[in-house]
Structures are given as C-alpha cells and as structure tokens.
XYZ file of C-alpha atoms in Angstrom:
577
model
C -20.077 11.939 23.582
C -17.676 9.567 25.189
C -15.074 10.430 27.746
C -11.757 10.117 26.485
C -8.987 9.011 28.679
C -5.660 9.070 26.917
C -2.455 8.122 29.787
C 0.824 8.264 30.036
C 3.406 8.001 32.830
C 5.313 11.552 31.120
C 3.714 14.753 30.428
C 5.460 15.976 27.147
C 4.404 19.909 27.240
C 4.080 21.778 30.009
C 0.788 24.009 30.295
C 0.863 27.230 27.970
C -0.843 30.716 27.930
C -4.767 30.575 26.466
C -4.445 29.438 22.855
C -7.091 28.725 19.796
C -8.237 24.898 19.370
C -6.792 26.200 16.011
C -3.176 26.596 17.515
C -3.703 23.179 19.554
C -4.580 21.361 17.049
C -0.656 21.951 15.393
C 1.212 21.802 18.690
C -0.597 17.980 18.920
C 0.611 17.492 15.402
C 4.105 19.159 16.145
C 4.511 16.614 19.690
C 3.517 13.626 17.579
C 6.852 14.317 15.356
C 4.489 15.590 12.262
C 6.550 17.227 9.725
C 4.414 17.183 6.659
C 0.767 17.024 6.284
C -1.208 17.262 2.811
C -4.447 19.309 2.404
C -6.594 21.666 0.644
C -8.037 24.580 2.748
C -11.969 25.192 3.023
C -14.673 27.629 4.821
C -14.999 25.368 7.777
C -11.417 24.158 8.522
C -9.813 28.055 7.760
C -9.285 28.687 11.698
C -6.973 25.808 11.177
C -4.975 27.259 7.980
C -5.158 30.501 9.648
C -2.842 29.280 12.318
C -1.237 27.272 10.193
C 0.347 30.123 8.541
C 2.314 31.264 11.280
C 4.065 27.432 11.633
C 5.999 27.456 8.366
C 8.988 26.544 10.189
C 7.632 23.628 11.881
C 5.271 21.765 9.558
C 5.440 21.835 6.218
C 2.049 21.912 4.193
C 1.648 20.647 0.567
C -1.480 22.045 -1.471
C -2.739 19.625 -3.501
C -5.132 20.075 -6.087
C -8.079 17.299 -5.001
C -8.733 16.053 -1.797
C -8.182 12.755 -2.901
C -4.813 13.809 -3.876
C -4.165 14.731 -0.089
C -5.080 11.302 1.225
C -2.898 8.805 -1.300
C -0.101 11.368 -0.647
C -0.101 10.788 3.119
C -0.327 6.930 2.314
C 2.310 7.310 0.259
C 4.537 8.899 2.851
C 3.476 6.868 5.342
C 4.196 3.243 3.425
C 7.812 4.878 2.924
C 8.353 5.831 6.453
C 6.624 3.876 8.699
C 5.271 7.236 10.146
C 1.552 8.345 10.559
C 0.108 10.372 7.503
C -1.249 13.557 8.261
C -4.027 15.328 5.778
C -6.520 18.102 5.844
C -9.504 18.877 4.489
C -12.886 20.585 4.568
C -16.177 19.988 5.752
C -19.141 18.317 3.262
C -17.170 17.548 -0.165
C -14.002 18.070 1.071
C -14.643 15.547 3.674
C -16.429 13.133 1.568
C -13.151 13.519 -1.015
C -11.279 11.777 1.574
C -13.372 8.600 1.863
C -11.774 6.226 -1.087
C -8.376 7.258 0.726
C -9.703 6.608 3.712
C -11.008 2.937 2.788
C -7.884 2.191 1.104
C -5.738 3.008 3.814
C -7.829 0.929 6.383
C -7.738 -2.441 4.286
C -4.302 -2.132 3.533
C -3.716 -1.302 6.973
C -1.860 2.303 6.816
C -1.472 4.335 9.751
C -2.943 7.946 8.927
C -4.853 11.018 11.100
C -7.020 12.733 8.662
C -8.506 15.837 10.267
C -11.499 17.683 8.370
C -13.142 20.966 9.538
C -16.670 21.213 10.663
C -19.803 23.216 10.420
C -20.398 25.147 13.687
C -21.621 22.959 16.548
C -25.070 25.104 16.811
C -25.280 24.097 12.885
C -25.104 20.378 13.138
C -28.037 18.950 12.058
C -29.750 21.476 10.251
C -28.142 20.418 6.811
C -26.215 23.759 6.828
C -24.187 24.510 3.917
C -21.509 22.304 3.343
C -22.486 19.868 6.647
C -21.985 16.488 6.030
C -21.851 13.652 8.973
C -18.405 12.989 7.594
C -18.469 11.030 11.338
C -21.264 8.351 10.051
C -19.700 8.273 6.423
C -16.636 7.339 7.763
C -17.165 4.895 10.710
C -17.331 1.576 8.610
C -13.853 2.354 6.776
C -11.470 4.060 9.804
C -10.087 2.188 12.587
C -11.726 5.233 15.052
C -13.313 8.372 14.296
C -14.048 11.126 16.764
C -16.253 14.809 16.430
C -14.641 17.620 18.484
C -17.117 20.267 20.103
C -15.600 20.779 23.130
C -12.197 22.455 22.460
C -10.643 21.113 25.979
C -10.686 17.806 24.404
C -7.853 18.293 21.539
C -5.244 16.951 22.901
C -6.797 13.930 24.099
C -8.304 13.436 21.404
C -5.289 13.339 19.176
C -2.816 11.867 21.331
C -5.589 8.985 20.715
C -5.816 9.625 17.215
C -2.260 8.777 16.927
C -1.727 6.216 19.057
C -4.718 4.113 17.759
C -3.500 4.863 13.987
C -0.180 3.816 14.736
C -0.603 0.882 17.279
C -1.355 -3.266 16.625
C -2.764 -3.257 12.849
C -1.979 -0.007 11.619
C -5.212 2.232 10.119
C -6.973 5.799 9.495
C -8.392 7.604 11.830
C -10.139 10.510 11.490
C -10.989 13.507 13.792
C -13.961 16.209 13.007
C -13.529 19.423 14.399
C -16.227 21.979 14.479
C -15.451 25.707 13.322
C -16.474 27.135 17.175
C -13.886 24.946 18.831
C -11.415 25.756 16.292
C -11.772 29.315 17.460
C -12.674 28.665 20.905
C -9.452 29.420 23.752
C -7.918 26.940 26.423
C -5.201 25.907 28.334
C -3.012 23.680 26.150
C -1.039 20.857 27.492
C 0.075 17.683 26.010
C 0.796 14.002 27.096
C 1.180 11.487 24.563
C -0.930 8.057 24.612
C 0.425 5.034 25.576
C -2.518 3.072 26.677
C -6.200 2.767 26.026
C -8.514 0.723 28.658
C -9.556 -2.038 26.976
C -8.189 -1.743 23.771
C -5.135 -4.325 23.574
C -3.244 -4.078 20.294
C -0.054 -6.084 20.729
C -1.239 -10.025 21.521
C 1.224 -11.820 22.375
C 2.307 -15.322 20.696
C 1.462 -17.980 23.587
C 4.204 -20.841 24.263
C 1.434 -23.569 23.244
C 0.820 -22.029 20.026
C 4.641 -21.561 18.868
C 5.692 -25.250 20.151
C 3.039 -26.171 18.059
C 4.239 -24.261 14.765
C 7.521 -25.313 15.362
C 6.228 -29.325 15.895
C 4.724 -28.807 12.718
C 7.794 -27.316 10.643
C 10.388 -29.646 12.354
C 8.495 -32.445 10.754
C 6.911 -31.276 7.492
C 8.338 -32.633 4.186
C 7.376 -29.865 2.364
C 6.637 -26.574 4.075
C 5.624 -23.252 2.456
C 5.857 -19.606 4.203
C 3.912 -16.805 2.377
C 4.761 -13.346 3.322
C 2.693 -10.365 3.418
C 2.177 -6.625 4.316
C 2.393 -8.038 7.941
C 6.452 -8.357 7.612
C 6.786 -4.804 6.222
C 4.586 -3.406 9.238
C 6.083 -5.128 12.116
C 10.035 -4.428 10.186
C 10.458 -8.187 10.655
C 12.329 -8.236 7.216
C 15.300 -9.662 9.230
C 13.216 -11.660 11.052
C 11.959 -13.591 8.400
C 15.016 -14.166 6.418
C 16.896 -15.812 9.347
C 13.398 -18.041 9.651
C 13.549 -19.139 6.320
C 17.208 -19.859 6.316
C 17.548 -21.951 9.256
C 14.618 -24.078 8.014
C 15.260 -23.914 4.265
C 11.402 -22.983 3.487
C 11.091 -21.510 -0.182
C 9.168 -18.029 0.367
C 6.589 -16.705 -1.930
C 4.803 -12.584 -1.575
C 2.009 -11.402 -1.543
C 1.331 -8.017 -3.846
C 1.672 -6.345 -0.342
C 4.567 -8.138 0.778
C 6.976 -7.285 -2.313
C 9.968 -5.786 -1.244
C 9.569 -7.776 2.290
C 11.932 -10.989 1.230
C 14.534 -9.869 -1.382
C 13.945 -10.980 -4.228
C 17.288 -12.185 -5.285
C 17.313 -14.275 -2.179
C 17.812 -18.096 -3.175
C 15.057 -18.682 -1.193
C 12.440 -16.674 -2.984
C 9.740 -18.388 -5.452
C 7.647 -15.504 -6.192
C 4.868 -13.594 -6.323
C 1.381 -14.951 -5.530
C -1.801 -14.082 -6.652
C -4.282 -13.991 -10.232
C -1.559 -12.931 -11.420
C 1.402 -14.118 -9.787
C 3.954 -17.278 -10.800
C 2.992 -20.172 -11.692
C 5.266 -22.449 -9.060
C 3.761 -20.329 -6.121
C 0.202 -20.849 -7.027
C -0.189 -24.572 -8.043
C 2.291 -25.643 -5.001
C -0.238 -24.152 -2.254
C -2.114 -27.030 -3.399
C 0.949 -29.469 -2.582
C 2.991 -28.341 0.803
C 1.980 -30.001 3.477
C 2.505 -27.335 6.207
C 1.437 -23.250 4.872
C 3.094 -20.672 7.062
C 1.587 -17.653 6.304
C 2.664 -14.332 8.118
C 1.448 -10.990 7.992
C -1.318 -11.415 5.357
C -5.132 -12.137 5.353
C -5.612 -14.600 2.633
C -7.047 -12.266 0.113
C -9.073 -13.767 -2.205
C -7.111 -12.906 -4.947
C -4.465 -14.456 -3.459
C -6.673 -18.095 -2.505
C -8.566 -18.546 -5.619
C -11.866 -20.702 -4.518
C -11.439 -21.705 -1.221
C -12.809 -25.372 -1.398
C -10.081 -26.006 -2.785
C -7.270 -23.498 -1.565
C -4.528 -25.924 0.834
C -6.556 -28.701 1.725
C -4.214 -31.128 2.033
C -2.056 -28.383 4.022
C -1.797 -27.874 8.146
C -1.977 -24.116 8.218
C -0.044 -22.083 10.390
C -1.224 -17.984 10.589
C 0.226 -15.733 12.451
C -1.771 -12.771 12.041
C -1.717 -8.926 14.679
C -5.228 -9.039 13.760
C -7.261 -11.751 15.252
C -10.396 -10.721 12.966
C -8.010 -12.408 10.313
C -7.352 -15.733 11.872
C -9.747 -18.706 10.151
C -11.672 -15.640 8.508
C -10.850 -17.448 5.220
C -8.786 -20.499 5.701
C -9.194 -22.451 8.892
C -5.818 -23.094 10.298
C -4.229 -25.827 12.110
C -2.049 -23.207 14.462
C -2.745 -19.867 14.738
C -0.466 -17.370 16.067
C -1.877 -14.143 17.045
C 1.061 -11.550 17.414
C 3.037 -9.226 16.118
C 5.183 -10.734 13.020
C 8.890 -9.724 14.159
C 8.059 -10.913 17.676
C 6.207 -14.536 16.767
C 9.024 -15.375 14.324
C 11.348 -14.065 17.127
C 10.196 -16.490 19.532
C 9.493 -19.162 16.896
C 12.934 -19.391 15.346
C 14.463 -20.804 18.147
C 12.155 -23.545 18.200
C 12.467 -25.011 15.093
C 15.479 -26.754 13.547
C 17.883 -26.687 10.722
C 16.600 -28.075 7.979
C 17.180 -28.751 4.498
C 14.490 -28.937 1.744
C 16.212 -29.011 -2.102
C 14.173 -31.218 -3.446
C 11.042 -29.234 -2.632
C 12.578 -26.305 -3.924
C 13.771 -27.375 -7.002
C 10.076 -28.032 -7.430
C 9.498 -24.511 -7.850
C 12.408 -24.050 -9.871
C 10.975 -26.485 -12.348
C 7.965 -24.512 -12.184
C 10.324 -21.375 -12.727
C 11.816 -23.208 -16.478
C 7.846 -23.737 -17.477
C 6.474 -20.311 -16.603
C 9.922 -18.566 -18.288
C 9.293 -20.864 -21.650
C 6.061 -20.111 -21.822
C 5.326 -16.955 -20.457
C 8.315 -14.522 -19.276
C 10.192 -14.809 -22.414
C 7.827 -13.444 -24.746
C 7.188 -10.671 -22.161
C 10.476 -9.838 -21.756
C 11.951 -10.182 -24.672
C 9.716 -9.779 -27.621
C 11.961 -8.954 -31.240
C 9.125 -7.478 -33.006
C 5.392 -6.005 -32.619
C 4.952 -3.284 -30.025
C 6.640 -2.693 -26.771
C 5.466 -4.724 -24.003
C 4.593 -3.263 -20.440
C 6.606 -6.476 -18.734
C 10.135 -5.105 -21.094
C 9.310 -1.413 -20.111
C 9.532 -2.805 -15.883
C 11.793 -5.357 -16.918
C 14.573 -2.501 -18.359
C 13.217 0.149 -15.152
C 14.298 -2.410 -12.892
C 17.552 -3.346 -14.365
C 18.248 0.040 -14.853
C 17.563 0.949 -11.053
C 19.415 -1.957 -9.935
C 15.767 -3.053 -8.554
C 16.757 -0.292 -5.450
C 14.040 2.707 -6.544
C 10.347 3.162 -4.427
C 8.228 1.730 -7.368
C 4.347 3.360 -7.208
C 1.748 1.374 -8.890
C -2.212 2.440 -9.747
C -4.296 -0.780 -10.281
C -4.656 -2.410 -13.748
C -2.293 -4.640 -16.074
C 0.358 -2.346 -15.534
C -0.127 -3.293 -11.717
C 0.153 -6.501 -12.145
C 3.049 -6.278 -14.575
C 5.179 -4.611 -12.528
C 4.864 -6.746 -9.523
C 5.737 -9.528 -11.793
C 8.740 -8.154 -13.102
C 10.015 -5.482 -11.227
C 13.086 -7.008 -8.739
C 12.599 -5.447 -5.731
C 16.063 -5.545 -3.743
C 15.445 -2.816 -0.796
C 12.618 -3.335 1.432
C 9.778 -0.531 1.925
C 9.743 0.200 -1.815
C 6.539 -1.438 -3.297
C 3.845 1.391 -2.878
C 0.532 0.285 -4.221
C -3.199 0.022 -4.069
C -3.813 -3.256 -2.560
C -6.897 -4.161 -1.250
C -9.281 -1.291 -2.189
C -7.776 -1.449 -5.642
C -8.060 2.430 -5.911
C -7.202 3.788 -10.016
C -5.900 7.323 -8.993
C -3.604 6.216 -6.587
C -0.264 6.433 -8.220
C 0.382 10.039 -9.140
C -0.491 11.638 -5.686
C 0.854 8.740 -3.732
C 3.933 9.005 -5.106
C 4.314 12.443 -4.215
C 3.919 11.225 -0.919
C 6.771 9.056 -1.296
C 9.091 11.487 -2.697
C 8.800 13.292 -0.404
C 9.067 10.738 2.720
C 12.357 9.919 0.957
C 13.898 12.510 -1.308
C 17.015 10.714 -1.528
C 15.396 7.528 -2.962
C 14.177 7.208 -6.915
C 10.742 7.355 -7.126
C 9.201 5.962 -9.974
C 5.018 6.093 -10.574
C 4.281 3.562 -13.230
C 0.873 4.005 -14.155
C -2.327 3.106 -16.778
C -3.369 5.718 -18.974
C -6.681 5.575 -17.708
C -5.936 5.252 -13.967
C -3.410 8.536 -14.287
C -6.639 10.448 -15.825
C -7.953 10.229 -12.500
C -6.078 12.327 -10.721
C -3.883 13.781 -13.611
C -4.133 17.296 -11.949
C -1.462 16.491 -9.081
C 0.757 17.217 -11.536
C -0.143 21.055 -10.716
C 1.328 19.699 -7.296
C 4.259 18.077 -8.404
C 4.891 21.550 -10.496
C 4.103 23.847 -7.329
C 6.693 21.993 -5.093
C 9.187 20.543 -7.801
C 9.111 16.810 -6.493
C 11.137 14.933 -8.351
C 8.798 11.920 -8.850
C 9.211 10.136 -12.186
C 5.908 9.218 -13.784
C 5.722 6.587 -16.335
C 2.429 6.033 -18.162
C 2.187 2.508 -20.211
C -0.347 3.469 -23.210
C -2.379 1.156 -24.667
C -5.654 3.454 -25.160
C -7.921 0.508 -22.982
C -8.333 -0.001 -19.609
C -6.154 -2.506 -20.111
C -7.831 -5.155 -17.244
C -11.060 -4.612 -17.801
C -10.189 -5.205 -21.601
C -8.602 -8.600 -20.802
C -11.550 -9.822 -18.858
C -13.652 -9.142 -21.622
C -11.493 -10.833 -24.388
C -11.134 -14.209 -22.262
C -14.494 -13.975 -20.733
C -16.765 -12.181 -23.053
C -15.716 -12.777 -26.240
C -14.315 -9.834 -26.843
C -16.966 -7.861 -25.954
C -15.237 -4.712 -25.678
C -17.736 -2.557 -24.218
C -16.798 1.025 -23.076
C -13.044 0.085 -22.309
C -11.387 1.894 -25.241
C -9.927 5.077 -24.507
C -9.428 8.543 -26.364
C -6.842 10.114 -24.964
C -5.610 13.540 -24.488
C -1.990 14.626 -25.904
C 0.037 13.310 -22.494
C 3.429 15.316 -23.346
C 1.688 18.342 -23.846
C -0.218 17.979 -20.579
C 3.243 17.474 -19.019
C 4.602 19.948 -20.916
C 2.155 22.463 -19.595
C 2.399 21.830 -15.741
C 6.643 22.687 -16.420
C 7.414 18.975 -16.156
C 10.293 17.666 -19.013
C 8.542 15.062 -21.337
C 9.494 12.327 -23.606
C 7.309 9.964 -26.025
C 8.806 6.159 -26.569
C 7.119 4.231 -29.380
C 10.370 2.316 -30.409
C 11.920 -0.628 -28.988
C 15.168 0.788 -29.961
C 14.704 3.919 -28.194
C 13.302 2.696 -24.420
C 16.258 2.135 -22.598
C 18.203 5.936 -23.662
C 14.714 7.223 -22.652
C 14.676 5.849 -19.282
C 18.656 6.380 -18.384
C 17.249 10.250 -19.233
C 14.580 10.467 -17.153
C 16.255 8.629 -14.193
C 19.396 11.711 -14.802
C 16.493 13.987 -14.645
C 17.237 16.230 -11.217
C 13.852 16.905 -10.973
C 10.097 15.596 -12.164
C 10.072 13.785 -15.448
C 6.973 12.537 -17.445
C 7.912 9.708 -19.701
C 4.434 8.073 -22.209
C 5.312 4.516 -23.323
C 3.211 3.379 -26.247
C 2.503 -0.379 -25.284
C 0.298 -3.266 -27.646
C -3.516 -2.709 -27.221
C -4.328 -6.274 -26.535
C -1.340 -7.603 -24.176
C -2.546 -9.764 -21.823
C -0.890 -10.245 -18.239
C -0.319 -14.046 -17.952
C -0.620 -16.316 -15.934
C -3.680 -15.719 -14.622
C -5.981 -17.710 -12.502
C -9.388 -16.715 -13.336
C -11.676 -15.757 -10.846
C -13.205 -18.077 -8.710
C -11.257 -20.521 -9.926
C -8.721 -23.064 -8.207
C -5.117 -21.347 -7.726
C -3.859 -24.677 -9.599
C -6.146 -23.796 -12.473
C -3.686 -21.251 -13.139
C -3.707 -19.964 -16.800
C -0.282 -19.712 -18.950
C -1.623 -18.525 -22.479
C-alpha cells in the first residue's frame, strides 16, 4: 500500500478524543463542505450509517432506491453546483452498482467521492460473501481509487480524495473502506489537501503558445471557436463571451457545452454534433483557423477524421494534455485551464470584424429552418412532435430551467431546441451515453438548486431504467418535473434501423406499462397529453405544480431527429431529410 502524503500550510481541525474510522469518515466529509451525499446502506458499510445517524444535523442523506440511482444523483448535484458529489454504497453489488456512474462521471469529467464499504480486511481474498475487488473494477474508469485498512489513514486519504476529484480535469474517485477500520478507534485530525508531489493539475498557458493563437486569429479570414464542457468547468462563461466579442468569431457547442455561450447571443451558430445544425457542421470544413476550448473532439462531434478541418490551423486549448492531438492534430495547442488561457489570450488578439463569415451561417440557419426546424416545430396535423413538446418547455421557461436529458432522440431533440439562456443548466449523459440517467440525476439537481425549475425530459424506454427513483422523489418530495416523450420504440435505435437497415425493426418496439398510474402510485400528480391542442395548458400546470409532477407526452412512432450526419461519415455529409 502506498504512503499517502496529503499537505497543507493550515491544519483545519484540531486533534479530538479516540473516535470510530466510522465517525472520521463524516467529520472528513463535514471539513470538505459536504452537505448531501446519496446512498443505500449495506452489511459491510453499516459502521458508517451507524454513525451516520447521529449527524442528521450536519449532512443530509437521501435513500435512494438503486445504487445507480445514488451515483447520477451526485452527478447531478455536482454539474449544478460545481461541488464534489458524495455517494455511498455497499460492498460486492452495491459496489459494482456504482460502476456505469462511475464511468460516466469520469468521461464527462465530474468531480465525485464515492465511498463503498468493505469486507473485513482478514476476509479479503477469500471470496467472502459479498467481496468484490470493487478497487480493480474500478481503476480503468476513476481518476484515483484507494482501499482503506489502516484506519489512521482516513483523513489523508480523503483530503486526497477530494482534492484529486475536484482539481485540473475534474473526475470520480473512489475510496474502499474495510468493515474493521470502520470500527477500529484513532486520533482524528484534519488538514485539507492542497498539493500532491508530482501530480500537477493546473498547466499553465506558455507565452509562445498564446502569441501564437493570437498570430493566428489576428490574421484568419474566417475563424471558428467551438465550446465545450471545458468553459462550464473552469466558469470561463465570461471569459469566452468577451473573446468572441472582441474578435467577432461565430461560436458553435458542443452537447456538453450548452448553456456555456447563451444562446440568444448574436454570436451563437449552434449546436454541433450527429445531430447538431447544419451551418456548424459543414463550416468546420471551411474556417480557416478552429479554436476549440474545453472539449476533446468527440467523435460524434468530428465525423471521420480524414476529413474533419483539413484545410483548418487548429488551435486547442485543452486542462487535459491526454486530449491535445489525441484526435485532431493541432497547429497551437494550449494546455491550461479555459478561463485562464482565454484570460491571457484576449489581450493578445485584436478587434475584429467578421459579417460576412457569419452571415454564412445564417444562410445555413434559412436552409436548415426550411427544411428541417419548421416541420419540427410547427407541424398542423399528425402527432405531436418531441422538437414542439421542447420547443413550447423552453418558451414556456423563458429557456432559464436546469433541463435533464437521458440519451436517445429525445436527447438529441432537446439540445436542438431547447434555448438555454442561464449557464450550468444542461445536465446530461454525454460521453458514456448512460439510458437511466435522467430521473435520478435530476434529483440531484433539484436538490443542488431548489430554487431553480428542474425539468427531466426523458425516453420511455430510458425512464424504465431506473423508474423506481420515483420511490425517492416520493420519500423526499423533490419537486423535479419529469417529462416522458412516448413513442413505444427506442426511438434511436429505431431510426438507425429505418435509414440503415431497412427498417429492420428488430427488438426496438416497446410495451409499455400504464405511466400515470405508476406516477400515480409513488403520490406524484400526473397528466396524459395526446392532443396538440392540449400541450401547452398541460405544461403551464405542471410548471405551477409546488411539488413533483409526472407529465406522459404521446409523440409519432417514427419521428426522426434530423439533420443527422451518419456515422463515420464526413460532418459536411450532413443529412437534412
């Protein structure tokens, strides 16, 4: 076992009488400023809920009813806050519960300590019951994990924990703790960690690097900035607005950088992606200088990279230098923290103006809306359409609620066509592409901010995955309001096989249960909209709702999210139809 060695120049605890590893374990939550932590209680990590119970006043606990649920529910709260998630959970399958959680989190780079209980350390190896090396599991998807069986080492351990999870590119981390230590005594004292030998997570931007960037934008004809989950992270929001500005760049997101540029900026072009507008994915393939910030060139995002910004210089500037020329080779790359690079950077470059350029994208805007939005939007007949359910959500929030997304068409719909106007407010699963992620990570939002709307829009088949949160939501009362968007498919899976399979629809249509009634029985008010007519009264009463509020929306079975750029494919082989 290694020797930890977490420093700092200020003790924050002074040394206490002999208490459990138990005990220690929530004091180190309590000095990190943990409030909430999510978790389901088990044989090996009781010690912990044991001394848990005496703490009501300090940290507030939320049972869920999965482990799975605990995890998305501390993502949730943390992508709200900014703060470090906090769950618990057993050892073996509680442990092993966590793991899609986990591996979300850590490729869309959330900061969370997930702490699971342990089979005593005499046990370990002898495949006792419910032992698992959650420790091995774990290791390729956390940013550090760490086995406790020496109770002295708590506080180290998790003043580590934190600062690791929380520091350079945000991940999970998770710490075992056997069930001996978590009864065992010692001397408890705390100092928080500021500093790990060798371990340097805030590069900073050298001068050589930003003259060149700014050489490059001062003289481009057309330049380009895409924005990612990078912005959000590093709160450069303002940062990047006053970049754009002075240098009159048009600014296109990523699906994790919605709600990091407002979208009602004159500036902004759109969403990228298989998915995203049309004028942000065929003019990659015409600026001649990319500034991308904050994002890791995803390939859903690039298309087929032969042919993704050739003719481009490419500037990155990237936290993580595992990122830079990963995917696309750049021309200037810019390892730092976002807010800082584009704090040094702006300086540097000049005023500029580029309307020409951006009218290009408006053009693009006039062919996507004639061929695409306005049938989405605006359809007079046939079923309702998942794009005119967000459409009238975000018109009727003002585009200013937290909107929670599973992964599917409905995904993709609602980064299309919701308006985000406040930053932190697009909670989704990203990278991992996790169905079950909605429901319980919107709990997690609601409750990071209770004074914000909270709206889970969600598949029918996705919200089937972890459909028994709502035994949460009822326990607690969190006023999250779920919207499921019907159409008896998964919905993606079902559009891949018309276009590519010839409508091959095998094992993607759904049966599904009686969804008010389910509400219904978990306490939660319910409503049914199958009329065009009758959508927008239906939403104004579930956003008056004072609590939770289900709302089913009864969508076409064979919509199709458009345009798409198939896979593999060039980004300007973008599809409209």
């Amino acid at each position: 076992m290694q020797t930890l060695q977490a420093k700092s120049d200020k003790e924050t605890s002074v040394k206490q009488d002999p208490i459990s590893g138990s005990e220690a374990v929530l004091r180190c939550l309590i000095e990190e400023g943990v409030e909430t932590i999510f978790g389901y209680p088990g044989g090996a990590i009781m010690p912990i809920y044991d001394a848990l119970y005496g703490y009501a006043d300090k940290l507030t606990h939320i049972l869920v009813r999965h482990e799975q649920g605990a995890i998305h529910a501390a993502q949730g709260y943390s992508r709200v806050t900014g703060r470090v998630g906090v769950c618990f959970a057993t050892s073996g399958p509680g442990a092993t519960n966590l793991i899609t959680g986990i591996a979300d989190a850590q490729i869309d780079s959330t900061p969370l300590v997930c702490v699971t209980g342990q089979v005593a350390s005499p046990l370990l190896g002898t495949d006792a019951f419910q032992e698992t090396d959650v420790i091995g599991i774990s290791m390729p998807v956390t940013k550090w994990n760490y086995q406790i069986t020496n109770v002295d080492e708590i506080p180290a351990v998790f003043a580590k924990a934190f600062f690791i999870a929380k520091s350079g590119r945000p991940g999970p981390v998770l710490i075992d703790i056997t069930k001996d230590v978590q009864n065992a005594m010692m001397q408890f004292s705390y100092k928080k960690c500021e500093k790990i030998r060798s371990y340097a997570p805030y590069p900073k931007p050298t001068q050589q690097s930003l003259q060149d960037a700014a050489e490059l934008i001062n003289t481009a004809k057309k330049p380009y900035i895409l924005v990612g989950h990078g912005i959000l992270l590093s709160g450069a929001q303002k940062e990047i607005v006053e970049f754009a500005e002075k240098a009159d760049i048009p600014v296109a997101s990523t699906l994790m950088g919605l709600s990091a540029f407002p979208t009602d900026h004159p500036l902004y072009v759109g969403y990228l992606g298989m998915h995203g507008n049309y004028g942000p994915n065929i003019k990659t393939n015409e600026c001649d200088v990319l500034i991308a910030i904050g994002m890791r060139f995803d390939d859903r995002v690039t298309g087929n990279l032969k042919t993704y910004a050739r003719q481009a210089k490419v500037i990155h500037i990237e936290i993580d230098p595992a990122e830079i020329d990963k995917n696309v080779k750049t021309a200037v790359a810019i390892n730092s923290d976002a807010k800082e690079a584009l704090h040094e950077l702006t300086p540097l470059i000049k005023k500029q103006s580029h309307t020409e350029w951006i009218q290009e994208f408006r053009d693009c805007d006039k062919i996507e809306h004639d061929k695409v939005i306005q049938h989405a939007l605006y359809p007079e007949t046939g079923k309702l359409k998942m794009s005119e359910v967000v459409n009238v959500i975000s018109e009727m929030t003002n585009g200013e609620a937290i909107v929670v997304t599973d992964v599917g068409q409905h995904q993709m719909a609602t980064s299309r066509y919701y308006k985000f106007k406040v930053t932190d407010s697009n909670v989704t699963s990203g990278g991992l592409g996790t169905m079950g992620f909605a429901l319980p990570a919107s709990m997690g939002a609601k409750l990071g901010k209770p004074d914000r709307q909270v709206i889970a829009v969600i598949g029918d088949g996705g919200y089937q995955m972890t459909v028994q949160e709502l035994g949460t939501i009822m326990q607690y009362n969190i006023g999250v309001k779920i919207v499921v968007l019907n159409n008896s498919f998964l919905g993606m899976v079902r559009q891949w096989q018309q276009l590519f399979h010839e409508k091959r629809y095998s094992f993607t249509e759904m049966t599904n249960p009686n969804f008010i009634k389910l509400a219904e029985a978990y306490s939660i008010p319910a409503e049914k909209v199958e009329q065009r007519e009758n959508l927008k009264a239906a939403v104004q009463k579930m956003l008056d709702a004072k609590g939770p509020y289900f709302m089913e929306v009864i969508v076409e079975t064979e919509e199709n999210v458009f345009p798409m750029v198939p896979a593999g494919a060039s980004v300007t082989d973008i599809r409209l139809e």
